[in-house]
CSV table of C-alpha atoms in Angstrom, one decimal:
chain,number,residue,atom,x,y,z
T,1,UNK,CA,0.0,0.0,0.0
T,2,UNK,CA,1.2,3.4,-0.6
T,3,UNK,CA,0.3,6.2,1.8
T,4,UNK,CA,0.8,9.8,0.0
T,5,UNK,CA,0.3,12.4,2.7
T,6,UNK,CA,-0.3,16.0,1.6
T,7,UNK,CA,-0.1,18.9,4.1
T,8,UNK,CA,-2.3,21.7,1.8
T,9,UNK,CA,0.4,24.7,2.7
T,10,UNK,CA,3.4,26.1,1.8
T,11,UNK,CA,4.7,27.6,4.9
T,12,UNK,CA,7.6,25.8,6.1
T,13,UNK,CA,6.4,25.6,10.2
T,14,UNK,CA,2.6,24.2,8.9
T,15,UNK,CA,0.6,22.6,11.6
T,16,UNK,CA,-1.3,21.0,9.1
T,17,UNK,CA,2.1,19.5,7.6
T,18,UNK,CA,3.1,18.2,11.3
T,19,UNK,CA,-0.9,16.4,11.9
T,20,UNK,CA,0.2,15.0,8.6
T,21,UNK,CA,2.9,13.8,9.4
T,22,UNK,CA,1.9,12.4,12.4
T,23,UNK,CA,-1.3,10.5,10.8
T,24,UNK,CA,1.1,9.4,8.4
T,25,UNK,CA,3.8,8.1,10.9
T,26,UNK,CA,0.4,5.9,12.1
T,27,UNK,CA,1.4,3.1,8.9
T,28,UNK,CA,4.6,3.0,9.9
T,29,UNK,CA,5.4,-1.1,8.6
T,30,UNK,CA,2.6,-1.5,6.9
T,31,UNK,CA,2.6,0.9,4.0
T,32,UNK,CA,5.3,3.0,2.0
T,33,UNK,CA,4.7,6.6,3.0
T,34,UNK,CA,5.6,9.9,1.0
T,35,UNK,CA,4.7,13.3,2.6
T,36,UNK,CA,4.4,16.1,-0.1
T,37,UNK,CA,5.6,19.5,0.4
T,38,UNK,CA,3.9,21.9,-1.4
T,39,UNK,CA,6.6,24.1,-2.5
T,40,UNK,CA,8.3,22.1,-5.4
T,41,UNK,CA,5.0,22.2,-7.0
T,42,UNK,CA,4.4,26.4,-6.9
T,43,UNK,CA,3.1,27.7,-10.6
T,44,UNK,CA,2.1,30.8,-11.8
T,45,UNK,CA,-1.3,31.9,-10.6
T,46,UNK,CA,-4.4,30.0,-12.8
T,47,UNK,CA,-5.3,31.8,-15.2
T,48,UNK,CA,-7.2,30.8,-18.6
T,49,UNK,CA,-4.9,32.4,-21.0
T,50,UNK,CA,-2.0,31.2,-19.2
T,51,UNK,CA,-3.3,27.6,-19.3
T,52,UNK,CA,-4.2,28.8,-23.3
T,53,UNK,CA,-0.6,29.9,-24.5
T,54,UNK,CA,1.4,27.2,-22.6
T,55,UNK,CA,-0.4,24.1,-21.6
T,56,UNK,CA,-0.7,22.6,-17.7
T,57,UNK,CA,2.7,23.6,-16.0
T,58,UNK,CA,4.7,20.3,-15.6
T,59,UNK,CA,4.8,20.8,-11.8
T,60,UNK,CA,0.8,20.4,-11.8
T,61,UNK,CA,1.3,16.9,-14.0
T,62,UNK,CA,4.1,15.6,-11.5
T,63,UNK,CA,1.7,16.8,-8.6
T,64,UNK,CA,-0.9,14.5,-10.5
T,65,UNK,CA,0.7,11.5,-10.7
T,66,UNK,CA,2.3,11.2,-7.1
T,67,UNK,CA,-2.3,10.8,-6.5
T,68,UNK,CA,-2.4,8.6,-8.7
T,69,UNK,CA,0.5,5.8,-7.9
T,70,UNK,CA,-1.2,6.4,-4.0
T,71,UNK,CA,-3.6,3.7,-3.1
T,72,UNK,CA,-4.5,6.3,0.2
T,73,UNK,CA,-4.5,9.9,0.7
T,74,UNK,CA,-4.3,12.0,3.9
T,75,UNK,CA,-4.9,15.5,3.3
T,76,UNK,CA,-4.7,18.1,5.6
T,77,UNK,CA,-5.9,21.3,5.2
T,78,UNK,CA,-4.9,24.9,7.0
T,79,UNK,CA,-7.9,27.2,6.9
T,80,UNK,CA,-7.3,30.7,5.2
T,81,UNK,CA,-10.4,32.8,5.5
T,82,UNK,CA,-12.7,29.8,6.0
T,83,UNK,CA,-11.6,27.9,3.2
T,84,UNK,CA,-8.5,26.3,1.5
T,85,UNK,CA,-4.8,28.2,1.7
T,86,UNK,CA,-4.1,29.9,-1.9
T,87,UNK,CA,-1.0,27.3,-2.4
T,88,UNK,CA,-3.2,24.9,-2.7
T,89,UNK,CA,-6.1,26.0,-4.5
T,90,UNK,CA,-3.9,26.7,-6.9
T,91,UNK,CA,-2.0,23.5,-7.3
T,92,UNK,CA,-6.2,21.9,-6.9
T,93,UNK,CA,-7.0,24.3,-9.9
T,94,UNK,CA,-4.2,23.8,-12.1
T,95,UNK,CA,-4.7,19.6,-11.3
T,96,UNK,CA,-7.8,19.9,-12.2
T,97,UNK,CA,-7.3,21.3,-15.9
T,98,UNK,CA,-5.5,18.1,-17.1
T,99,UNK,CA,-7.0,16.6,-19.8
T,100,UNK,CA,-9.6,13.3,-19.0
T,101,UNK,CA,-8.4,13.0,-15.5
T,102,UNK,CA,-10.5,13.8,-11.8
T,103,UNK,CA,-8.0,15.8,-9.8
T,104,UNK,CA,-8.2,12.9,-6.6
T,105,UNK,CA,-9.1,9.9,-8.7
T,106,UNK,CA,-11.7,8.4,-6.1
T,107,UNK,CA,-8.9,7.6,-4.3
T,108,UNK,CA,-9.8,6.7,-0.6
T,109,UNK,CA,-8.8,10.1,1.6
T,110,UNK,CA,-8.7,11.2,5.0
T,111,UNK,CA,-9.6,14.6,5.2
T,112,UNK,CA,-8.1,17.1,8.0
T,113,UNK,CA,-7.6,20.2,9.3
T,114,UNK,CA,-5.8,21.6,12.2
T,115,UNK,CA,-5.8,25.3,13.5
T,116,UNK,CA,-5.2,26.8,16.8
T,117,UNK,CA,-8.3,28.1,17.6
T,118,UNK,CA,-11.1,25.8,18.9
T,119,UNK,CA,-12.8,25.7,15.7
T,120,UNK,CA,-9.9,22.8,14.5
T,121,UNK,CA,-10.5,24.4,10.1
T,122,UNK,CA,-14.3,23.5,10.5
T,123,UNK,CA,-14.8,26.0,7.2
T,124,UNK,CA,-12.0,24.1,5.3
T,125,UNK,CA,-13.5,20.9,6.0
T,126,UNK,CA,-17.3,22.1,5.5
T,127,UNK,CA,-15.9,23.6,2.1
T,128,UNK,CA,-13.5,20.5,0.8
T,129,UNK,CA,-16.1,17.9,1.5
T,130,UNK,CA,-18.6,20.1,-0.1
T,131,UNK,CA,-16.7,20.1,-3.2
T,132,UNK,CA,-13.6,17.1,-3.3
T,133,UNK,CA,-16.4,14.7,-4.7
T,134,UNK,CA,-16.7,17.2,-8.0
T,135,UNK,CA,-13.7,16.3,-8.2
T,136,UNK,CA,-12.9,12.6,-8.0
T,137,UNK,CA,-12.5,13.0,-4.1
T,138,UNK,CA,-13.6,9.6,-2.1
T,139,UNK,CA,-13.5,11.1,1.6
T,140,UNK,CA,-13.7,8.3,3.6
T,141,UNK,CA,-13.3,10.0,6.8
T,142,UNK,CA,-12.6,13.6,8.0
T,143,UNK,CA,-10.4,14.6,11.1
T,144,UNK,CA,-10.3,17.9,13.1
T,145,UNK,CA,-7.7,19.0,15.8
T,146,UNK,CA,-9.1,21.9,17.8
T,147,UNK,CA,-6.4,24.4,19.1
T,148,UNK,CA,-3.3,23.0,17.9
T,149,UNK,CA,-0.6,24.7,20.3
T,150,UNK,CA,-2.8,23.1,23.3
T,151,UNK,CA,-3.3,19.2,21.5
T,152,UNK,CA,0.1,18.4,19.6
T,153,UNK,CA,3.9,17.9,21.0
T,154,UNK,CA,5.8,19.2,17.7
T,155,UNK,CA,8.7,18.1,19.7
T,156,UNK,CA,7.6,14.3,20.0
T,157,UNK,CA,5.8,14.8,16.7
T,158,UNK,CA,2.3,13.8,17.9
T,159,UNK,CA,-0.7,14.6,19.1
T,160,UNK,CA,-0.9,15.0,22.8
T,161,UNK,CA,-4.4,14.8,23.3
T,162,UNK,CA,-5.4,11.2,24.0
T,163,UNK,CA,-8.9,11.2,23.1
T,164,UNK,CA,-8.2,13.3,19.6
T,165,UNK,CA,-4.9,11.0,19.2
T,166,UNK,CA,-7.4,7.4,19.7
T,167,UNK,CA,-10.0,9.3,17.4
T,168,UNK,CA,-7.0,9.6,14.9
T,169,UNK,CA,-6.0,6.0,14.7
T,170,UNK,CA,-9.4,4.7,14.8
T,171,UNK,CA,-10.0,6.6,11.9
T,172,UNK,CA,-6.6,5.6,10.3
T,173,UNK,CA,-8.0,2.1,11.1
T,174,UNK,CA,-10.9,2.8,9.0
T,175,UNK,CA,-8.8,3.6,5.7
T,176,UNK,CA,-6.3,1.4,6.5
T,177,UNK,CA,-9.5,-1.4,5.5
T,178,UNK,CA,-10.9,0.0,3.2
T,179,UNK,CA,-7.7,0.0,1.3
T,180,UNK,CA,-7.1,-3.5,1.9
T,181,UNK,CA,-10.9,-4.5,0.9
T,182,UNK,CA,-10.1,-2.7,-2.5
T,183,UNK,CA,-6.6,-4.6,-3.1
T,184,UNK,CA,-8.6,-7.9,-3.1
């Protein structure tokens, strides 16, 4: 199985990129695990002429098929004004322009946010699941982690809550079967 964990920023101290990690660090041994940072894939701005005069940047194609040799995804999601961070919504919009392809390929996700307030990226979540399945998204589960700072030891690398962390791996759990249901 092969785990492709993307934190949806591109700021190098992300909280979203460390729950990530962490959710990824959960199939240690039992899947091959690549965590995506979002800056090697940074493009020009979307825009329709652009797209017109020279074609789907390579970075967006590259971006492309790391989803599609995953079997899972774990995506995780900072909230920017209630919905998704312009780094990603850009690399989303420029995925989604390649020719006779769905940008997530119904590939089974784990959706998840993380901010420090109490509210965990409710509006990201509310807005991805709202429109992920437009585009190929299979969201299997969604995760939240409510004030970050207060739940998650950056320097263990986990979360410190127990009840969040046991809601975590449960949900890993979850996708961790399905997968292996689908391989069969």
């Amino acid at each position: 199985m092969k785990v492709l964990a993307i934190a949806g920023s591109n700021s190098e101290a992300s909280m979203n990129k460390h729950l990530v990690s962490y959710a990824a660090s959960l199939f240690a041994g039992k899947a091959e695990v690549e965590v995506v940072d979002l800056n090697p894939f940074e493009m020009p701005i979307y825009k329709h002429e652009r797209e017109l005069a020279g074609g789907v940047p390579q970075e967006a194609k590259d971006f492309a098929a790391k989803i599609d040799g995953a079997n899972v995804l774990l995506v995780s999601l900072p909230e920017h004004n209630g919905t998704y961070s312009t780094a990603f919504k850009n690399v989303f919009d420029w995925v989604s322009r390649i020719k006779d392809r769905t940008v997530w390929n119904e590939i089974p996700m784990l959706l998840m946010s993380t901010s420090p307030g109490g509210r965990g990226g409710a509006g990201v979540l509310e807005a991805a699941t709202k429109r992920f399945p437009f585009h190929g998204g299979n969201i299997v589960e969604t995760f939240s982690l409510p004030f970050f700072n207060d739940n998650f030891d950056k320097t263990a690398e986990k979360i410190s809550n127990e009840e969040k962390d046991n809601e975590l791996r449960e949900k890993i759990i979850k996708i961790s079967a399905i997968e292996t249901i689908l391989e069969k």
